[in-house]
mmCIF file of C-alpha atoms and ligand atoms in Angstrom:
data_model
loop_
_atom_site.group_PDB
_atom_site.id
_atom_site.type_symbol
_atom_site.label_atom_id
_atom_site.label_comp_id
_atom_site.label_asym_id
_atom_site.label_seq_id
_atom_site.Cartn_x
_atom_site.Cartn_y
_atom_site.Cartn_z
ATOM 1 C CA UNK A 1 -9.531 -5.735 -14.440
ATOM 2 C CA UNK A 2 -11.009 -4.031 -11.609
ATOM 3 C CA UNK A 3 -8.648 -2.069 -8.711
ATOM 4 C CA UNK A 4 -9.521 0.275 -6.346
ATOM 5 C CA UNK A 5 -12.680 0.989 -7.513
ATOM 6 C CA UNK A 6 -11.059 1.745 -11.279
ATOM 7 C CA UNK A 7 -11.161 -0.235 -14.493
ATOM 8 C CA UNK A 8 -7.418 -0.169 -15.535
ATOM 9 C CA UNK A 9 -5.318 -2.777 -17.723
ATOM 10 C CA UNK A 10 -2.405 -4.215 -16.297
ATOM 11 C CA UNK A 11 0.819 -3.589 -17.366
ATOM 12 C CA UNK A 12 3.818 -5.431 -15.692
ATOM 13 C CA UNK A 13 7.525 -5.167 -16.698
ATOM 14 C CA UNK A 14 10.607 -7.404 -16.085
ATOM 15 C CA UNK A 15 14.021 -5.713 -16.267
ATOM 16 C CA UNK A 16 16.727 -7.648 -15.343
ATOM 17 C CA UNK A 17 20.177 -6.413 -14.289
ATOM 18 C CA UNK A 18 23.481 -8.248 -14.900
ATOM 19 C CA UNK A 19 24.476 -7.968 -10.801
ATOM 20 C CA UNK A 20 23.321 -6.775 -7.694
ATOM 21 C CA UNK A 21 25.264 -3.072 -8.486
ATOM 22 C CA UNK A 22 23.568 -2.180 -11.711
ATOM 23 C CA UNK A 23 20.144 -3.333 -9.944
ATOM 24 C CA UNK A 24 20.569 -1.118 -7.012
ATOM 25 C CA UNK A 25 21.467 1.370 -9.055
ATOM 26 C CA UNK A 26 18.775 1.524 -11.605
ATOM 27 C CA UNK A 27 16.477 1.274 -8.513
ATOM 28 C CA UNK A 28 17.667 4.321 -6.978
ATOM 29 C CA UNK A 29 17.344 6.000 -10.430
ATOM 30 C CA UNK A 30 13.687 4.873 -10.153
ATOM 31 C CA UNK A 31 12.888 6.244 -6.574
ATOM 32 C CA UNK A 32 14.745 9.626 -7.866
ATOM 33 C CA UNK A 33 12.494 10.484 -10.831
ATOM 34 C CA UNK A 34 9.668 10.143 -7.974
ATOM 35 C CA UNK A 35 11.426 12.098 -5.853
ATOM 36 C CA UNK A 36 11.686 15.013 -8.994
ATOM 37 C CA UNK A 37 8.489 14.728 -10.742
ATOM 38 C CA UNK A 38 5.988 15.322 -7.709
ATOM 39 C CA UNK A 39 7.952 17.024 -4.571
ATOM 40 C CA UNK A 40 5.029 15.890 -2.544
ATOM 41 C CA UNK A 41 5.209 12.229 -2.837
ATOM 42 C CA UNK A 42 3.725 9.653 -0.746
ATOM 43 C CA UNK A 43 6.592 6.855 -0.985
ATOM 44 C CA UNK A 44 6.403 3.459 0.668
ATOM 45 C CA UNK A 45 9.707 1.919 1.034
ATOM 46 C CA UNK A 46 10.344 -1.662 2.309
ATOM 47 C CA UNK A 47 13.070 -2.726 4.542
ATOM 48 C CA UNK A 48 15.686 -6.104 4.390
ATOM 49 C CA UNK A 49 18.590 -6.744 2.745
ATOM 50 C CA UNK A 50 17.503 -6.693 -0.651
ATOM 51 C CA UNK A 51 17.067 -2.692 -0.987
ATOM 52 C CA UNK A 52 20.310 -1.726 0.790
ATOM 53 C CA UNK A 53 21.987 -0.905 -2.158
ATOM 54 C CA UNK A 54 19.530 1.215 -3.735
ATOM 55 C CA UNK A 55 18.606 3.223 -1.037
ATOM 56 C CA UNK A 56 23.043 4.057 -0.324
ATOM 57 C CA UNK A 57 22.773 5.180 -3.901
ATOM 58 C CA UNK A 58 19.744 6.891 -3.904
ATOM 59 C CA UNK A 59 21.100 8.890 -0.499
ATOM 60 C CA UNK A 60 24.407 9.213 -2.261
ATOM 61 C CA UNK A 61 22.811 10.896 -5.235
ATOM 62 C CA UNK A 62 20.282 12.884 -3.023
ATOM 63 C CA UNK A 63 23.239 14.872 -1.227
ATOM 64 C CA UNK A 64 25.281 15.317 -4.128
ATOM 65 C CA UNK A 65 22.515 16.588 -5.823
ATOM 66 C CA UNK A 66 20.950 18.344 -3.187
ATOM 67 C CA UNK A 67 17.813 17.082 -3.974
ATOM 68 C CA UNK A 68 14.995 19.210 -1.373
ATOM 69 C CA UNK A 69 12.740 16.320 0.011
ATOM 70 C CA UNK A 70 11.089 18.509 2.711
ATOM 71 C CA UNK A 71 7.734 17.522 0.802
ATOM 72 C CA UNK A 72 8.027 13.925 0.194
ATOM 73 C CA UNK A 73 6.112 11.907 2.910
ATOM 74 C CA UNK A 74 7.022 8.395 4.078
ATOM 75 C CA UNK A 75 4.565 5.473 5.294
ATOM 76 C CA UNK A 76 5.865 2.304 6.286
ATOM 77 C CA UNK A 77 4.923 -0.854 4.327
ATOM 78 C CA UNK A 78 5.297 -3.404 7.751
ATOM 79 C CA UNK A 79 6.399 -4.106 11.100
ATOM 80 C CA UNK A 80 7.709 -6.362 13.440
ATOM 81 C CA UNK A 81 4.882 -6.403 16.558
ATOM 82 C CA UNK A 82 6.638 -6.269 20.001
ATOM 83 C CA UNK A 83 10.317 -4.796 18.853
ATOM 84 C CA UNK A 84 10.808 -1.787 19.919
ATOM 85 C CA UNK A 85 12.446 1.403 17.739
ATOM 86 C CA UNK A 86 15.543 0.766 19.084
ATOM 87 C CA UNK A 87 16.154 -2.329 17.899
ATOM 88 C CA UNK A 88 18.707 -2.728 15.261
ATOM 89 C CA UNK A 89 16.167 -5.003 13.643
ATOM 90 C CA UNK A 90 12.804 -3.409 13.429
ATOM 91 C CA UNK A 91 11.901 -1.223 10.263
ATOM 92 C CA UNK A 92 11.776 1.574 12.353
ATOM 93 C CA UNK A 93 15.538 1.748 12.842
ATOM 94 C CA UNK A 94 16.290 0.511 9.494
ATOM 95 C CA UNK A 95 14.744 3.548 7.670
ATOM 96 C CA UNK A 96 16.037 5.710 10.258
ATOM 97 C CA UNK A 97 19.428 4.115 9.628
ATOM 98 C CA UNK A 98 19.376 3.787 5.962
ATOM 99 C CA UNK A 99 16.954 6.563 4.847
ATOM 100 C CA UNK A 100 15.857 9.081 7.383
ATOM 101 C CA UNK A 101 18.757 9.955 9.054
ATOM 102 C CA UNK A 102 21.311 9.932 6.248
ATOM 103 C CA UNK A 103 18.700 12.344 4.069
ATOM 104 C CA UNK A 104 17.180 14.264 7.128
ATOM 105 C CA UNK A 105 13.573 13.697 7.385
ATOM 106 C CA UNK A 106 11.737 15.467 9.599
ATOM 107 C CA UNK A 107 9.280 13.598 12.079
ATOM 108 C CA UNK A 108 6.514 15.315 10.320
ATOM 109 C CA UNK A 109 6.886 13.207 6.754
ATOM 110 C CA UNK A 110 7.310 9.906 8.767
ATOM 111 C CA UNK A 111 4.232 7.386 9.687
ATOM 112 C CA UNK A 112 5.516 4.214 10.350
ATOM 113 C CA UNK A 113 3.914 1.148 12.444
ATOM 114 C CA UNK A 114 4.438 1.167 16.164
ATOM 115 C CA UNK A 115 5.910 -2.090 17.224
ATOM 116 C CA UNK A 116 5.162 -1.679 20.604
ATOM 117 C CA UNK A 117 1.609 -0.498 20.624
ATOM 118 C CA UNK A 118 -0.290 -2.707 22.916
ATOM 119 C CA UNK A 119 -4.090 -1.828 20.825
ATOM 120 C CA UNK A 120 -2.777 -3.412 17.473
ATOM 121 C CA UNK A 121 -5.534 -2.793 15.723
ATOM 122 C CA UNK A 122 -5.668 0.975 16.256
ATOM 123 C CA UNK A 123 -2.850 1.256 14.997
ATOM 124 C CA UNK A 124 -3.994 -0.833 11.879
ATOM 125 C CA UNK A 125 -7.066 1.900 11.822
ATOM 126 C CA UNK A 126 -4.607 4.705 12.084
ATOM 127 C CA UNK A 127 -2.463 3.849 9.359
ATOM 128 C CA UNK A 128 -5.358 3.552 6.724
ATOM 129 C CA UNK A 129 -6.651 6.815 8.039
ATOM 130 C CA UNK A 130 -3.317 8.599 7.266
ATOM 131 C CA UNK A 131 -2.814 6.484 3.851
ATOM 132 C CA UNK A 132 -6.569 7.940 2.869
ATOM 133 C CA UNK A 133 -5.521 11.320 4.011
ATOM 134 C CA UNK A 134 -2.370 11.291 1.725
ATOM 135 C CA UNK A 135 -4.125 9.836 -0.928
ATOM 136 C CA UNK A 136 -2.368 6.634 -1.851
ATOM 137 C CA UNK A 137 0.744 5.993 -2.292
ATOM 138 C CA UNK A 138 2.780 7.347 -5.062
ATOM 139 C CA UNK A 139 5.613 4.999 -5.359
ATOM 140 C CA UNK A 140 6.025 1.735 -3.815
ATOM 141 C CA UNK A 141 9.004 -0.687 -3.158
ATOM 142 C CA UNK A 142 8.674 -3.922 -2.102
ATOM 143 C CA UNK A 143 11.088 -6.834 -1.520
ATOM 144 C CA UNK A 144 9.707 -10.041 -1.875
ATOM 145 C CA UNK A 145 10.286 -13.605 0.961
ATOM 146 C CA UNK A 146 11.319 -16.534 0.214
ATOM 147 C CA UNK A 147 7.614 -17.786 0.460
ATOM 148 C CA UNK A 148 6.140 -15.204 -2.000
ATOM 149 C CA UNK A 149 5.178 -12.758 0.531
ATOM 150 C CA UNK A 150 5.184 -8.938 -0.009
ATOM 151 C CA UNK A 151 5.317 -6.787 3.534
ATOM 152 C CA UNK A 152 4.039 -9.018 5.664
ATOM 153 C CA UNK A 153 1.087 -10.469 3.545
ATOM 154 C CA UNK A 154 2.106 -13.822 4.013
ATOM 155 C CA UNK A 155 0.674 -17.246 2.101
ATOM 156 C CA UNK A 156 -3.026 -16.989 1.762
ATOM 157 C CA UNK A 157 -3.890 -13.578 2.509
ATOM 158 C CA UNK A 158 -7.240 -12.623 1.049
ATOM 159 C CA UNK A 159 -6.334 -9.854 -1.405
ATOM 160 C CA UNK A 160 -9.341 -8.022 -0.021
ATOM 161 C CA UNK A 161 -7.694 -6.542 2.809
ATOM 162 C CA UNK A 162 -5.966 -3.283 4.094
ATOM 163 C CA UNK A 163 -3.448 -2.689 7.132
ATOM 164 C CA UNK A 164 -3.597 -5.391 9.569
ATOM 165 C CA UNK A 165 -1.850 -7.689 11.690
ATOM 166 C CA UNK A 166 -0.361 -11.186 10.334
ATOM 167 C CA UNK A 167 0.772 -14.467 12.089
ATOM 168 C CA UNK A 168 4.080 -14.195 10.272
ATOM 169 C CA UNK A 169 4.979 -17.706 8.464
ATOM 170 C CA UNK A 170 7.381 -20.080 9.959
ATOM 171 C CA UNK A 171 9.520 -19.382 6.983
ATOM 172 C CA UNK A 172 9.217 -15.499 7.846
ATOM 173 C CA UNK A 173 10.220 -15.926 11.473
ATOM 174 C CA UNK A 174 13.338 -18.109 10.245
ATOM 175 C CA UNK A 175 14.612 -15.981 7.544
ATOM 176 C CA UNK A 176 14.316 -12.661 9.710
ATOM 177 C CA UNK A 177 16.498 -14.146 12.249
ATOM 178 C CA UNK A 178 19.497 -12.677 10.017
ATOM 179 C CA UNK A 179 17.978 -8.933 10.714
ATOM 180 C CA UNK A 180 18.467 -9.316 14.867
ATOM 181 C CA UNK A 181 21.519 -9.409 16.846
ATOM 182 C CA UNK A 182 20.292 -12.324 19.228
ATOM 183 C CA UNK A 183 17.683 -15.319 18.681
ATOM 184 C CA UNK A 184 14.539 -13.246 18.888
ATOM 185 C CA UNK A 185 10.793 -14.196 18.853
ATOM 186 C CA UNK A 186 8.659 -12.913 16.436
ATOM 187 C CA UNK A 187 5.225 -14.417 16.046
ATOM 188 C CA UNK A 188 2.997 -10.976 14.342
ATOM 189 C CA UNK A 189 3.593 -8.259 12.435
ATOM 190 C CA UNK A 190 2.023 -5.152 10.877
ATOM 191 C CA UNK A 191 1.624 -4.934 7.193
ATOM 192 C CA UNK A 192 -0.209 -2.703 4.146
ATOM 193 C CA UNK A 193 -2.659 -4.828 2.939
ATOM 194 C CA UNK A 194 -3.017 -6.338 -1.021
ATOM 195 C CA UNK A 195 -5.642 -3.414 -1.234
ATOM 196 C CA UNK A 196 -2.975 -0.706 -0.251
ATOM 197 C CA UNK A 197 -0.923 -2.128 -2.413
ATOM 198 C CA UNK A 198 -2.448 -2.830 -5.354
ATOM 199 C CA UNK A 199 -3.839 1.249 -5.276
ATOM 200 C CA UNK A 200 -0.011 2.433 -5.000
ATOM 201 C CA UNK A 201 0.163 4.408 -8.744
ATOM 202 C CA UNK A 202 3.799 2.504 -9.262
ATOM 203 C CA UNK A 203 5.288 -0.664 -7.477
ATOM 204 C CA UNK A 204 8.651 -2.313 -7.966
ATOM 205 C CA UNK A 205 9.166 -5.149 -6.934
ATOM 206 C CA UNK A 206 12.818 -5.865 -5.980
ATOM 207 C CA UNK A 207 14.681 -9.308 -6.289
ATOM 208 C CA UNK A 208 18.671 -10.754 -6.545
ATOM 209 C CA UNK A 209 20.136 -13.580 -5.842
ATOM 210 C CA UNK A 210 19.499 -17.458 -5.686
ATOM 211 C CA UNK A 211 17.087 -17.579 -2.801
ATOM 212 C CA UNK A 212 14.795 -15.984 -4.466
ATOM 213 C CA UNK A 213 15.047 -17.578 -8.140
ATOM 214 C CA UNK A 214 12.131 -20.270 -7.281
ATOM 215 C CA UNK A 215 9.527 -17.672 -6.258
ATOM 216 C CA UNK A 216 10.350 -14.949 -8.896
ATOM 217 C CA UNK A 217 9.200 -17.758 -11.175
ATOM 218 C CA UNK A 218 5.688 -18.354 -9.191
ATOM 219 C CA UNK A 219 5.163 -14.682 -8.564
ATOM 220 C CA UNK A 220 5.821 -13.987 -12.307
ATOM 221 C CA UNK A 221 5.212 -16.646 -14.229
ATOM 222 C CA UNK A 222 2.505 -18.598 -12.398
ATOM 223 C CA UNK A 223 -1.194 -18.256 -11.917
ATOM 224 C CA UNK A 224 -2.269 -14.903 -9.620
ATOM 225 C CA UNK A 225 -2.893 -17.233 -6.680
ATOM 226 C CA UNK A 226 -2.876 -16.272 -2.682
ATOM 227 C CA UNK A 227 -0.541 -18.923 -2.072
ATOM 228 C CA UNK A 228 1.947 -16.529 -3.301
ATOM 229 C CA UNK A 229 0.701 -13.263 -2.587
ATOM 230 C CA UNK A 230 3.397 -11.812 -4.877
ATOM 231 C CA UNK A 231 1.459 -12.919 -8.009
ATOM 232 C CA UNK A 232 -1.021 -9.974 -7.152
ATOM 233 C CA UNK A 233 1.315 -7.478 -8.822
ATOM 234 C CA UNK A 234 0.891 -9.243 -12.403
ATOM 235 C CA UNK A 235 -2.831 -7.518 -12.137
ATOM 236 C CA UNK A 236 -1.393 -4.417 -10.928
ATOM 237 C CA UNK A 237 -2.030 -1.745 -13.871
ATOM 238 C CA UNK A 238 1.766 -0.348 -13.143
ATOM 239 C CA UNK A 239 4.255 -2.386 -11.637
ATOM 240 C CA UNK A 240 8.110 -3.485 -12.390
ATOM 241 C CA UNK A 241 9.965 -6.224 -11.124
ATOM 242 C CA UNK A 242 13.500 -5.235 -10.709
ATOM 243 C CA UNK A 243 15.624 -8.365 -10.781
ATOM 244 C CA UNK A 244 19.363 -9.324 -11.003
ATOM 245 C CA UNK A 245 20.014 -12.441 -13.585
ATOM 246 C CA UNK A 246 20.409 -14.687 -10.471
ATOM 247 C CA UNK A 247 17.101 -14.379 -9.547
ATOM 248 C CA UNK A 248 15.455 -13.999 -12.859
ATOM 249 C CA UNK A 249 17.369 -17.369 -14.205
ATOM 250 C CA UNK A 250 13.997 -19.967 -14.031
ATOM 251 C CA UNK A 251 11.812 -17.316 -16.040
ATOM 252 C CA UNK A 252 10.586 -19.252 -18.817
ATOM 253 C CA UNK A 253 9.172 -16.826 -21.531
ATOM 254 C CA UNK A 254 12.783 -15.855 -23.114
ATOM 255 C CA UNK A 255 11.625 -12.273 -23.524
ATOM 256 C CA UNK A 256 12.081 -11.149 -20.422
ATOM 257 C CA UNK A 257 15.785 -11.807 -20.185
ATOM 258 C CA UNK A 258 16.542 -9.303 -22.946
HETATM 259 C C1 GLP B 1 10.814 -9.380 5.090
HETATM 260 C C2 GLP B 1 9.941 -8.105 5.057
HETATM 261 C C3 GLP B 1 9.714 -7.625 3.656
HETATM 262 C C4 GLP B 1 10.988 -7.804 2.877
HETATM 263 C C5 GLP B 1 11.176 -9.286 2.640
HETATM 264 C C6 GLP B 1 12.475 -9.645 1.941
HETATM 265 O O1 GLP B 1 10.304 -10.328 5.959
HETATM 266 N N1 GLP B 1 8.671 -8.205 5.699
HETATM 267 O O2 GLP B 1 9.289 -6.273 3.673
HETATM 268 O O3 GLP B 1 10.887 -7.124 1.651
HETATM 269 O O4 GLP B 1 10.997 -10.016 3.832
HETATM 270 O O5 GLP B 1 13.583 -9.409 2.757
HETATM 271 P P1 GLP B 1 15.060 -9.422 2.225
HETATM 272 O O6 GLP B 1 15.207 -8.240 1.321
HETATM 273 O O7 GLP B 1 15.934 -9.294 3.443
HETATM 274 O O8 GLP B 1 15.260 -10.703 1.478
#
């Protein structure tokens, strides 16, 4: 199969965890062996609910630890357009919350979206710019919607493309409404595109609970199709989807639930 300009086989794995604890932490376990083995890492860390737990553990372990991450660099994976930093919402303040804050990043290892740039698709240009600078991405986490989208590469995306801006899903705008304080618009967002993605030299894909049992079975067991962009990964030549039984329950090949 051909990616990024390289002939490499893909290889996709399914763990799945008994509960949402042991899947948070094996996650963290993942995102620390990064963090060891190159000191210079380019990670790429989604927000929502799903990755709460892993990230508390991976800080948790970081401190004890006293893990030195001065090196690692951050890039965002998406964006809500038009919400500003300080908006409990927005990725922005949810890796500052979560990630940055707790673990002390400096400015200099952060490039994340601007929400509230008014020339969107500089900022699109920008981010490609800095993601060819660092190389790639080293280690990517993704969470996945309920309508098989990954960032914000909703339904139909052509796999083709790199950052840009998306007309977020109706689905998208709906479920998000749990991340705001307030009934809040959201019509675009920023996103890595499938390209971005699909060069990232690891992805896990992260997954619990019953809302997302339905489209764990497209993404994984289903035809690579742009109706659910998730599917991508099964071409990816290194990617793991992290599950917890609830979500991994309509998986069909038996193997996978060993
Ligand atoms: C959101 C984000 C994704 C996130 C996904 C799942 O809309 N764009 O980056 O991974 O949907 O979110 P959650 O983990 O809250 O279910």
């Amino acid at each position: 199969m051909y990616v990024g300009g390289k002939l490499r086989e893909p290889i996709m794995i399914t763990r799945i965890y008994e509960d949402y604890r042991r899947l948070s932490t094996n996650t963290a376990r993942e995102i620390m062996r990064v963090v060891l083995e190159k000191p210079d890492a380019v990670l790429c860390l989604a927000t929502g609910e799903t990755p709460l737990g892993a990230y508390a553990e991976f800080v948790r372990q970081a401190k004890m630890q006293r893990i030195d991450i001065s090196g690692i660099r951050f890039v965002a994976l998406d964006e809500w357009v038009g919400i500003p930093p300080s908006n409990p919402g927005s990725c922005h303040y949810f890796l500052h919350r979560h990630l940055f804050q707790p673990l002390q990043v400096e400015p200099r290892q952060i490039h994340l979206f601007d929400g509230m740039a008014t020339d969107l698709q500089d900022v699109c240009t920008r981010m490609d710019a800095h993601l060819s600078e660092l190389g790639g991405i080293d280690f990517l986490l993704v969470g996945i919607g309920v309508n098989g989208h990954i960032g914000f590469n909703e339904p139909g995306v052509s796999f083709d493309r790199s950052a840009h801006v998306a007309e977020l899903a109706p689905e998208t705008r709906a479920t998000a409404q749990k991340y705001f304080q307030g009934e809040t618009v959201l019509e675009k967002g920023f996103t890595l595109g499938i390209r971005q993605i699909m060069d990232a030299r690891t992805v896990i894909l992260m997954a619990n609970g019953a809302r997302k049992t339905d489209i764990i079975q497209a993404a994984i067991e289903q035809p690579v199709s742009e109706s659910v962009p998730a599917s991508v990964l099964q071409q990816h030549p290194n990617s793991l989807f992290f599950l917890d039984a609830v979500a991994a329950a309509q998986l069909q090949d038996s193997s996978r639930k060993a």
